[in-house]
Structures are given as C-alpha cells and as structure tokens.
CSV table of C-alpha atoms in Angstrom, one decimal:
chain,number,residue,atom,x,y,z
A,161,MET,CA,-4.5,44.8,-7.5
A,162,SER,CA,-3.1,41.3,-7.8
A,163,ILE,CA,0.1,40.5,-6.0
A,164,ALA,CA,1.0,37.8,-8.5
A,165,ALA,CA,4.2,38.1,-10.5
A,166,ASP,CA,4.6,37.9,-14.3
A,167,SER,CA,2.0,35.4,-15.4
A,168,THR,CA,4.1,34.5,-18.4
A,169,THR,CA,6.8,32.9,-16.3
A,170,GLU,CA,6.9,29.1,-16.7
A,171,PRO,CA,8.7,26.4,-14.5
A,172,ARG,CA,11.3,23.9,-15.5
A,173,LEU,CA,10.1,20.2,-15.6
A,174,ARG,CA,12.6,17.8,-14.0
A,175,SER,CA,12.4,14.4,-12.4
A,176,VAL,CA,14.1,12.2,-9.7
A,177,THR,CA,14.2,8.4,-9.5
A,178,CYS,CA,12.6,6.9,-6.4
A,179,ALA,CA,12.1,3.4,-5.1
A,180,SER,CA,9.2,1.3,-3.8
A,181,PRO,CA,9.2,-2.4,-2.8
A,182,ALA,CA,7.9,-3.2,-6.3
A,183,GLY,CA,10.6,-1.3,-8.2
A,184,LEU,CA,11.8,2.1,-9.4
A,185,HIS,CA,9.7,5.0,-10.5
A,186,ARG,CA,10.3,8.6,-11.5
A,187,MET,CA,8.7,11.5,-9.8
A,188,ALA,CA,8.4,14.7,-11.9
A,189,TYR,CA,8.7,18.1,-10.3
A,190,TRP,CA,8.3,21.7,-11.4
A,191,GLU,CA,11.1,24.1,-10.5
A,192,TRP,CA,10.9,27.9,-10.3
A,193,GLY,CA,13.5,30.5,-9.7
A,194,ASP,CA,17.3,30.2,-9.5
A,195,PRO,CA,18.3,26.5,-9.8
A,196,ASP,CA,21.4,27.3,-7.7
A,197,ASN,CA,19.4,28.8,-4.8
A,198,ASP,CA,19.8,26.5,-1.8
A,199,ASN,CA,16.9,28.2,0.0
A,200,VAL,CA,14.2,25.8,-1.1
A,201,LEU,CA,10.4,25.9,-0.8
A,202,LEU,CA,8.8,22.6,-1.4
A,203,CYS,CA,5.1,22.8,-2.3
A,204,VAL,CA,3.1,19.5,-2.3
A,205,HIS,CA,-0.4,19.2,-3.6
A,206,GLY,CA,-3.6,17.4,-2.6
A,207,LEU,CA,-4.8,13.9,-3.4
A,208,THR,CA,-6.0,14.3,-7.0
A,209,ARG,CA,-4.1,17.4,-7.9
A,210,THR,CA,-0.6,18.3,-9.4
A,211,GLY,CA,2.3,20.5,-8.6
A,212,ARG,CA,1.0,23.1,-11.1
A,213,ASP,CA,-1.6,24.0,-8.5
A,214,PHE,CA,1.1,26.2,-6.9
A,215,ASP,CA,1.8,28.3,-10.0
A,216,PRO,CA,0.5,31.6,-8.7
A,217,LEU,CA,2.2,31.2,-5.3
A,218,ALA,CA,5.5,30.0,-6.9
A,219,ARG,CA,5.6,33.0,-9.2
A,220,THR,CA,5.4,35.4,-6.3
A,221,LEU,CA,8.2,33.6,-4.3
A,222,GLN,CA,10.6,32.6,-7.0
A,223,ASP,CA,12.9,35.6,-6.4
A,224,THR,CA,13.4,34.5,-2.8
A,225,TYR,CA,13.2,30.7,-3.1
A,226,ARG,CA,13.9,27.9,-5.5
A,227,VAL,CA,10.3,26.8,-5.5
A,228,VAL,CA,9.9,23.1,-6.2
A,229,CYS,CA,6.4,21.6,-6.8
A,230,PRO,CA,6.4,17.8,-7.4
A,231,ASP,CA,3.7,15.7,-9.0
A,232,VAL,CA,3.3,13.0,-6.4
A,233,VAL,CA,3.8,9.6,-7.9
A,234,GLY,CA,0.7,8.4,-9.8
A,235,ARG,CA,-0.2,11.9,-10.7
A,236,GLY,CA,0.5,14.5,-13.5
A,237,ARG,CA,3.8,13.8,-15.3
A,238,SER,CA,5.1,11.3,-12.7
A,239,ASP,CA,5.2,7.5,-13.2
A,240,TRP,CA,2.5,5.2,-11.9
A,241,LEU,CA,3.4,2.6,-9.3
A,242,ILE,CA,3.5,-1.0,-10.2
A,243,ASP,CA,1.7,-2.0,-7.0
A,244,PRO,CA,-1.2,0.4,-6.3
A,245,THR,CA,-1.2,-0.5,-2.6
A,246,GLY,CA,1.9,1.7,-2.5
A,247,TYR,CA,-0.2,4.9,-2.9
A,248,VAL,CA,0.1,5.7,0.8
A,249,VAL,CA,1.8,8.5,2.8
A,250,PRO,CA,4.9,6.4,3.9
A,251,GLN,CA,5.8,5.9,0.2
A,252,TYR,CA,5.2,9.6,-0.5
A,253,VAL,CA,7.5,10.6,2.4
A,254,ALA,CA,10.2,8.3,1.0
A,255,ASP,CA,9.9,9.9,-2.4
A,256,MET,CA,10.2,13.3,-0.9
A,257,VAL,CA,13.4,12.3,0.9
A,258,SER,CA,14.8,11.2,-2.5
A,259,LEU,CA,13.8,14.6,-4.0
A,260,ILE,CA,15.3,16.5,-1.1
A,261,ALA,CA,18.5,14.6,-1.4
A,262,ARG,CA,18.6,15.7,-5.0
A,263,LEU,CA,17.9,19.4,-4.2
A,264,LYS,CA,20.5,19.6,-1.3
A,265,PRO,CA,18.8,22.6,0.4
A,266,ALA,CA,20.6,24.6,3.0
A,267,ARG,CA,17.1,25.5,4.3
A,268,LEU,CA,13.8,23.8,3.4
A,269,ASP,CA,10.4,25.4,3.9
A,270,TRP,CA,7.2,23.5,3.2
A,271,VAL,CA,3.7,24.2,1.9
A,272,GLY,CA,1.4,21.2,1.9
A,273,THR,CA,-2.2,21.2,0.8
A,274,SER,CA,-4.3,18.4,2.3
A,275,MET,CA,-2.4,15.2,1.4
A,276,GLY,CA,0.7,17.3,0.9
A,277,GLY,CA,0.3,18.5,4.5
A,278,LEU,CA,0.1,14.9,5.8
A,279,ILE,CA,3.3,14.1,3.8
A,280,GLY,CA,5.0,17.1,5.4
A,281,LEU,CA,3.8,16.1,8.9
A,282,GLY,CA,5.1,12.6,8.4
A,283,LEU,CA,8.4,13.8,7.1
A,284,ALA,CA,8.8,16.4,9.9
A,285,GLY,CA,7.9,13.8,12.6
A,286,ALA,CA,10.5,11.5,11.3
A,287,VAL,CA,13.1,14.2,11.2
A,288,MET,CA,12.4,15.5,14.7
A,289,ALA,CA,12.0,12.0,16.3
A,290,ALA,CA,15.0,10.3,14.6
A,291,PRO,CA,17.7,11.8,16.8
A,292,LEU,CA,15.8,10.6,19.9
A,293,MET,CA,15.5,7.0,18.7
A,294,ARG,CA,18.7,6.4,16.7
A,295,PRO,CA,21.4,4.5,18.7
A,296,ASN,CA,24.4,6.7,19.4
A,297,ARG,CA,27.5,5.5,17.5
A,298,GLY,CA,29.7,8.3,18.8
A,299,ALA,CA,32.6,9.1,16.4
A,300,TYR,CA,31.7,6.3,14.0
A,301,GLY,CA,28.5,7.8,12.8
A,302,LEU,CA,27.7,10.7,10.6
A,303,GLY,CA,26.8,13.1,13.4
A,304,SER,CA,23.5,13.8,15.3
A,305,ALA,CA,22.3,16.7,13.2
A,306,ALA,CA,19.0,16.3,11.2
A,307,ASP,CA,19.7,15.3,7.6
A,308,ILE,CA,16.8,17.6,6.4
A,309,PRO,CA,17.1,21.3,7.3
A,310,LEU,CA,13.4,21.9,7.8
A,311,GLY,CA,12.4,25.5,8.4
A,312,ARG,CA,8.9,26.9,8.3
A,313,MET,CA,5.9,24.7,7.5
A,314,VAL,CA,2.4,25.6,6.1
A,315,PHE,CA,-0.4,23.0,6.5
A,316,ASN,CA,-3.2,23.9,4.1
A,317,ASP,CA,-6.6,22.6,5.4
A,318,ILE,CA,-5.2,19.5,7.0
A,319,GLY,CA,-4.3,18.4,10.5
A,320,PRO,CA,-3.6,15.2,12.6
A,321,THR,CA,-7.3,14.4,13.0
A,322,LEU,CA,-8.7,12.6,9.9
A,323,ASP,CA,-12.4,13.3,9.3
A,324,LEU,CA,-13.9,10.0,8.1
A,325,ASP,CA,-16.9,11.6,6.5
A,326,GLY,CA,-14.8,14.1,4.5
A,327,LEU,CA,-12.4,11.3,3.5
A,328,SER,CA,-15.4,9.2,2.4
A,329,ARG,CA,-16.6,12.1,0.2
A,330,ILE,CA,-13.2,12.3,-1.5
A,331,GLY,CA,-13.0,8.5,-1.9
A,332,THR,CA,-16.3,8.4,-3.8
A,333,TYR,CA,-14.9,10.2,-6.8
A,334,VAL,CA,-11.2,9.1,-6.8
A,335,GLY,CA,-11.7,6.0,-8.8
A,336,GLN,CA,-14.4,7.2,-11.3
A,337,ASP,CA,-13.3,6.8,-14.9
A,338,LEU,CA,-14.6,10.0,-16.4
A,339,ARG,CA,-14.1,10.9,-20.1
A,340,PHE,CA,-15.2,14.1,-21.8
A,341,GLU,CA,-15.3,14.9,-25.5
A,342,HIS,CA,-14.6,18.6,-24.9
A,343,PHE,CA,-12.2,20.4,-22.5
A,344,GLN,CA,-15.0,22.7,-21.3
A,345,GLN,CA,-16.9,19.6,-20.0
A,346,ALA,CA,-13.9,18.8,-17.9
A,347,VAL,CA,-13.9,22.4,-16.6
A,348,ASP,CA,-17.5,22.1,-15.7
A,349,TYR,CA,-16.9,18.8,-13.9
A,350,VAL,CA,-14.0,20.3,-11.8
A,351,ARG,CA,-16.1,23.3,-11.0
A,352,SER,CA,-19.1,21.2,-9.9
A,353,SER,CA,-17.0,18.7,-7.9
A,354,SER,CA,-14.7,21.2,-6.2
A,355,GLN,CA,-17.0,23.8,-4.7
A,356,GLY,CA,-14.9,23.7,-1.6
A,357,PHE,CA,-12.2,25.5,-3.5
A,358,GLY,CA,-14.2,28.7,-3.1
A,359,PRO,CA,-15.1,31.3,-5.8
A,360,HIS,CA,-13.0,31.5,-8.9
A,361,ASP,CA,-13.7,33.2,-12.2
A,362,ALA,CA,-13.8,31.3,-15.5
A,363,ASP,CA,-10.1,31.6,-16.1
A,364,GLY,CA,-9.4,30.3,-12.6
A,365,TRP,CA,-11.5,27.2,-13.2
A,366,ARG,CA,-9.8,26.6,-16.5
A,367,ALA,CA,-6.4,26.9,-14.8
A,368,LEU,CA,-7.5,24.4,-12.1
A,369,THR,CA,-8.5,22.0,-14.8
A,370,GLU,CA,-5.8,22.1,-17.5
A,371,HIS,CA,-3.2,20.1,-15.5
A,372,VAL,CA,-5.6,17.5,-14.0
A,373,PHE,CA,-7.2,16.4,-17.3
A,374,ASN,CA,-5.2,15.0,-20.2
A,375,GLN,CA,-6.3,14.5,-23.8
A,376,GLN,CA,-6.0,10.9,-24.9
A,377,ASP,CA,-7.5,9.4,-28.0
A,378,GLY,CA,-9.6,12.5,-28.6
A,379,GLN,CA,-11.1,12.5,-25.0
A,380,TRP,CA,-10.2,14.4,-21.8
A,381,VAL,CA,-9.4,12.0,-19.0
A,382,LYS,CA,-8.1,12.3,-15.4
A,383,HIS,CA,-4.4,12.7,-15.1
A,384,TYR,CA,-3.9,10.2,-12.3
A,385,ASP,CA,-3.8,6.5,-11.7
A,386,LEU,CA,-7.4,5.5,-10.9
A,387,ARG,CA,-6.1,2.5,-8.9
A,388,MET,CA,-5.3,5.0,-6.1
A,389,ALA,CA,-8.9,4.3,-5.0
A,390,GLN,CA,-7.8,0.9,-3.8
A,391,ALA,CA,-6.0,2.5,-0.9
A,392,PHE,CA,-9.3,4.0,0.3
A,393,GLU,CA,-11.0,0.6,0.0
A,394,LEU,CA,-8.4,-0.9,2.2
A,395,GLN,CA,-8.8,1.8,4.9
A,396,THR,CA,-10.3,0.7,8.2
A,397,THR,CA,-11.5,2.6,11.3
A,398,GLU,CA,-8.7,0.9,13.3
A,399,ALA,CA,-6.0,1.9,10.7
A,400,THR,CA,-7.3,5.5,10.6
A,401,GLU,CA,-7.2,5.8,14.4
A,402,ALA,CA,-3.7,4.4,14.5
A,403,ALA,CA,-2.6,6.9,11.8
A,404,GLN,CA,-4.2,9.7,13.7
A,405,ALA,CA,-2.2,8.8,16.8
A,406,LEU,CA,1.0,8.9,14.9
A,407,LEU,CA,0.1,12.2,13.3
A,408,TRP,CA,-0.6,13.8,16.6
A,409,GLN,CA,2.6,12.5,18.0
A,410,ALA,CA,4.4,14.0,15.1
A,411,TRP,CA,2.7,17.3,15.6
A,412,THR,CA,4.0,17.5,19.2
A,413,TYR,CA,7.5,17.0,17.9
A,414,LEU,CA,7.5,20.0,15.7
A,415,THR,CA,9.6,22.9,16.9
A,416,MET,CA,9.7,25.0,13.8
A,417,PRO,CA,7.2,27.8,13.1
A,418,THR,CA,4.1,26.4,11.5
A,419,LEU,CA,1.0,28.0,9.9
A,420,ILE,CA,-2.4,26.3,9.7
A,421,LEU,CA,-4.7,27.4,6.9
A,422,ARG,CA,-8.3,26.5,7.1
A,423,GLY,CA,-11.3,27.1,4.8
A,424,SER,CA,-14.2,28.2,7.1
A,425,GLN,CA,-16.5,25.6,5.5
A,426,SER,CA,-14.0,22.8,5.4
A,427,ASP,CA,-15.3,19.2,6.0
A,428,ILE,CA,-11.7,17.9,6.4
A,429,LEU,CA,-10.2,20.2,9.0
A,430,ALA,CA,-12.6,21.0,11.8
A,431,ALA,CA,-12.4,24.3,13.7
A,432,ASP,CA,-12.1,22.3,17.0
A,433,THR,CA,-9.1,20.4,15.5
A,434,VAL,CA,-7.4,23.7,14.8
A,435,LYS,CA,-7.9,24.8,18.4
A,436,ASP,CA,-6.5,21.6,19.6
A,437,MET,CA,-3.5,21.9,17.3
A,438,LEU,CA,-2.8,25.4,18.6
A,439,ALA,CA,-3.1,24.2,22.2
A,440,ARG,CA,-0.7,21.4,21.7
A,441,ASN,CA,2.0,23.2,19.7
A,442,PRO,CA,3.1,26.7,20.9
A,443,HIS,CA,5.0,27.2,17.6
A,444,ALA,CA,1.8,27.2,15.5
A,445,GLN,CA,-0.5,30.0,14.3
A,446,ALA,CA,-3.7,29.8,12.2
A,447,VAL,CA,-5.5,31.7,9.5
A,448,GLU,CA,-9.1,31.0,8.3
A,449,PHE,CA,-10.5,32.0,5.0
A,450,PRO,CA,-14.2,32.8,4.8
A,451,GLY,CA,-16.4,31.4,2.0
A,452,VAL,CA,-13.9,28.5,1.3
A,453,GLY,CA,-14.2,24.8,2.1
A,454,HIS,CA,-11.6,22.1,1.4
A,455,ALA,CA,-9.2,23.3,0.3
A,456,PRO,CA,-8.0,26.9,-0.3
A,457,THR,CA,-6.3,26.8,-3.7
A,458,LEU,CA,-3.7,29.5,-2.8
A,459,ARG,CA,-4.6,31.4,-5.9
A,460,ALA,CA,-6.5,34.3,-4.3
A,461,ASP,CA,-4.5,37.4,-3.3
A,462,ASP,CA,-5.4,37.1,0.4
A,463,GLN,CA,-4.4,33.4,0.5
A,464,ILE,CA,-1.1,34.1,-1.2
A,465,ALA,CA,-0.4,37.1,1.0
A,466,ALA,CA,-1.0,35.0,4.2
A,467,VAL,CA,1.5,32.4,3.1
A,468,ARG,CA,4.1,35.0,2.0
A,469,ARG,CA,3.8,36.9,5.3
A,470,PHE,CA,4.5,33.8,7.2
A,471,LEU,CA,7.3,32.4,5.1
A,472,LEU,CA,9.1,35.7,4.7
A,473,ALA,CA,8.7,37.0,8.3
A,474,LYS,CA,11.9,38.0,10.0
A,475,GLN,CA,13.4,35.1,11.8
A,476,ASP,CA,13.5,35.1,15.6
C-alpha cells in the first residue's frame, strides 16, 4: 500500500525577489499545506531538477508542515541570472535566505537532494558559525540568537566530500542543448540518463520528466539555463579542495539532528564518506537504499517513510 496522500492535491506557485551582483531575479517556489503554518519544511532539489521533484513527499507532510519547494534560480519557473558565473552555491544560499525571510518560520526543517544538500550545508554552517565570528555589540545589536531557526536536516546523497568523477559525469550533460519532437522522447532520455534514480514505473518516469522539459516552438527542451555548464568549466581541483574544506568545517558546526540518505550505488556520496560524516558528527544518522545510485528520488514508499520517521520523530 502506498503511503502517499491524495494525488490530486496541487501546490501553490509563488515567488520571491532575490539579488545577485548583476541585478535582481525572481525565485519561484511551490507551497503545500496551510500558508499560515509557521512550521516550515524547505525541500531543495538537485542540479538540473525542480521543486516539483518533492510532490510525493510534500503531499504526505503537508498536514504537519507548510512544505516549500523552490525552483533554484536558472531552473523551472524561476528567472535566469544575467551573469551565468553566479550559478554557484553562495548565490543559492543567499537566495534561500531571502526566501526564508519571506516565510518567517518559527521552525525550519530542511530536505536537500544533492545540490540542495550542499545549499543546506552552506546555510547551516553560516547560521551556526555566525554567532562565533560576529563582533559583540552588546545592547546596540539585535541580539545573539540565530536569525534562521534551523531544526532537523536531511542530506540526500550528498556530503562534504565532492567526488570529482561523479561531478564530471554530471557536467558532461548539463550544457547539452537537447530538443525532442515528442514528449515520450524526453521521457526516454530522462530514463536513460538517470539510471541512478533507481527503478520507477512508466508513470514515475513521466512524472520525473514533465517538469524538467518544456514545450517551446513545438519541441521539448530542457527547463534550465544551459549556461550553468560554465560553472563546471571554471571549476579547478584547487577550488574543489577549498570548497570541501569549508563544507567539512560546516558539517562539524551542525548541532541539530541530521539524516544522511545514500543510494547504495551512488557515485557522488561514497560509503566511506558517510562513515566519516557519522564519526565527525554525533548528531547524524544514516539510511542506505539498495538498488539506487545518485540520487534517491524520494518517491518510493520506503524512501518517503525514512524521511517522515526522521522529521516527525519525538523531539528530545
């Protein structure tokens, strides 16, 4: 039996204005549940995906949370950046801060798949480290409490170690300008290029395709700004190593409960990295899904159940 809620439920489409050094842009987001609920779950997708990836998870949690699933800038319904070199995690973190300021959560839990996990880790590291680094202004400041009330965090098939071979695999298809005459051709492409998602039926593959290909001028094209590939072209070994050092530092700052999800066949998150993450952070736990690579889509019942159990577990 499926644990998914009513499949006819649809989210509300909203947007928030964000800023980059090149100008302003709008980030679209999909909102589920009571819009006045200040218990917020923010779900952030992977590199070439959209917020609609979380539809099955959101439907099952919308009675507890206001579930918010942004289309990261350059993807889906969001604007594209003027300067494509801005398609990097620091910009995405800044955009999420703008979104969180709009949402005004009393508590914010996080589910991040791949890139969405890196964004969450960058945000959490900043939240946890800021009170330690900010000069004390005493009674003249706004107080020492964190501005973002982060609660539980789920990192879906991502960690502080960046696998260069896995990233190279992803980078090979990011900038490809693919065009299909028929939607089923797009479905077949997603299925052939996303075997790491694990087994899905025909309806599942269609659902994983319908929001990542748009129909333009009679053809089906990718939903995102192909110029994102430029960020991969500019990446160096030295920059990757520096980023990893910062990510590991951020990981050690985390004091909230965290859940690491891993596909057993993942080429992005190694099993040894998960062991290291667990050793370095006593607040972390991990779940591995057999027969899945990068990344679990959080559509299967066992994957949804693992996330639900963690997020809804009784607080200590």
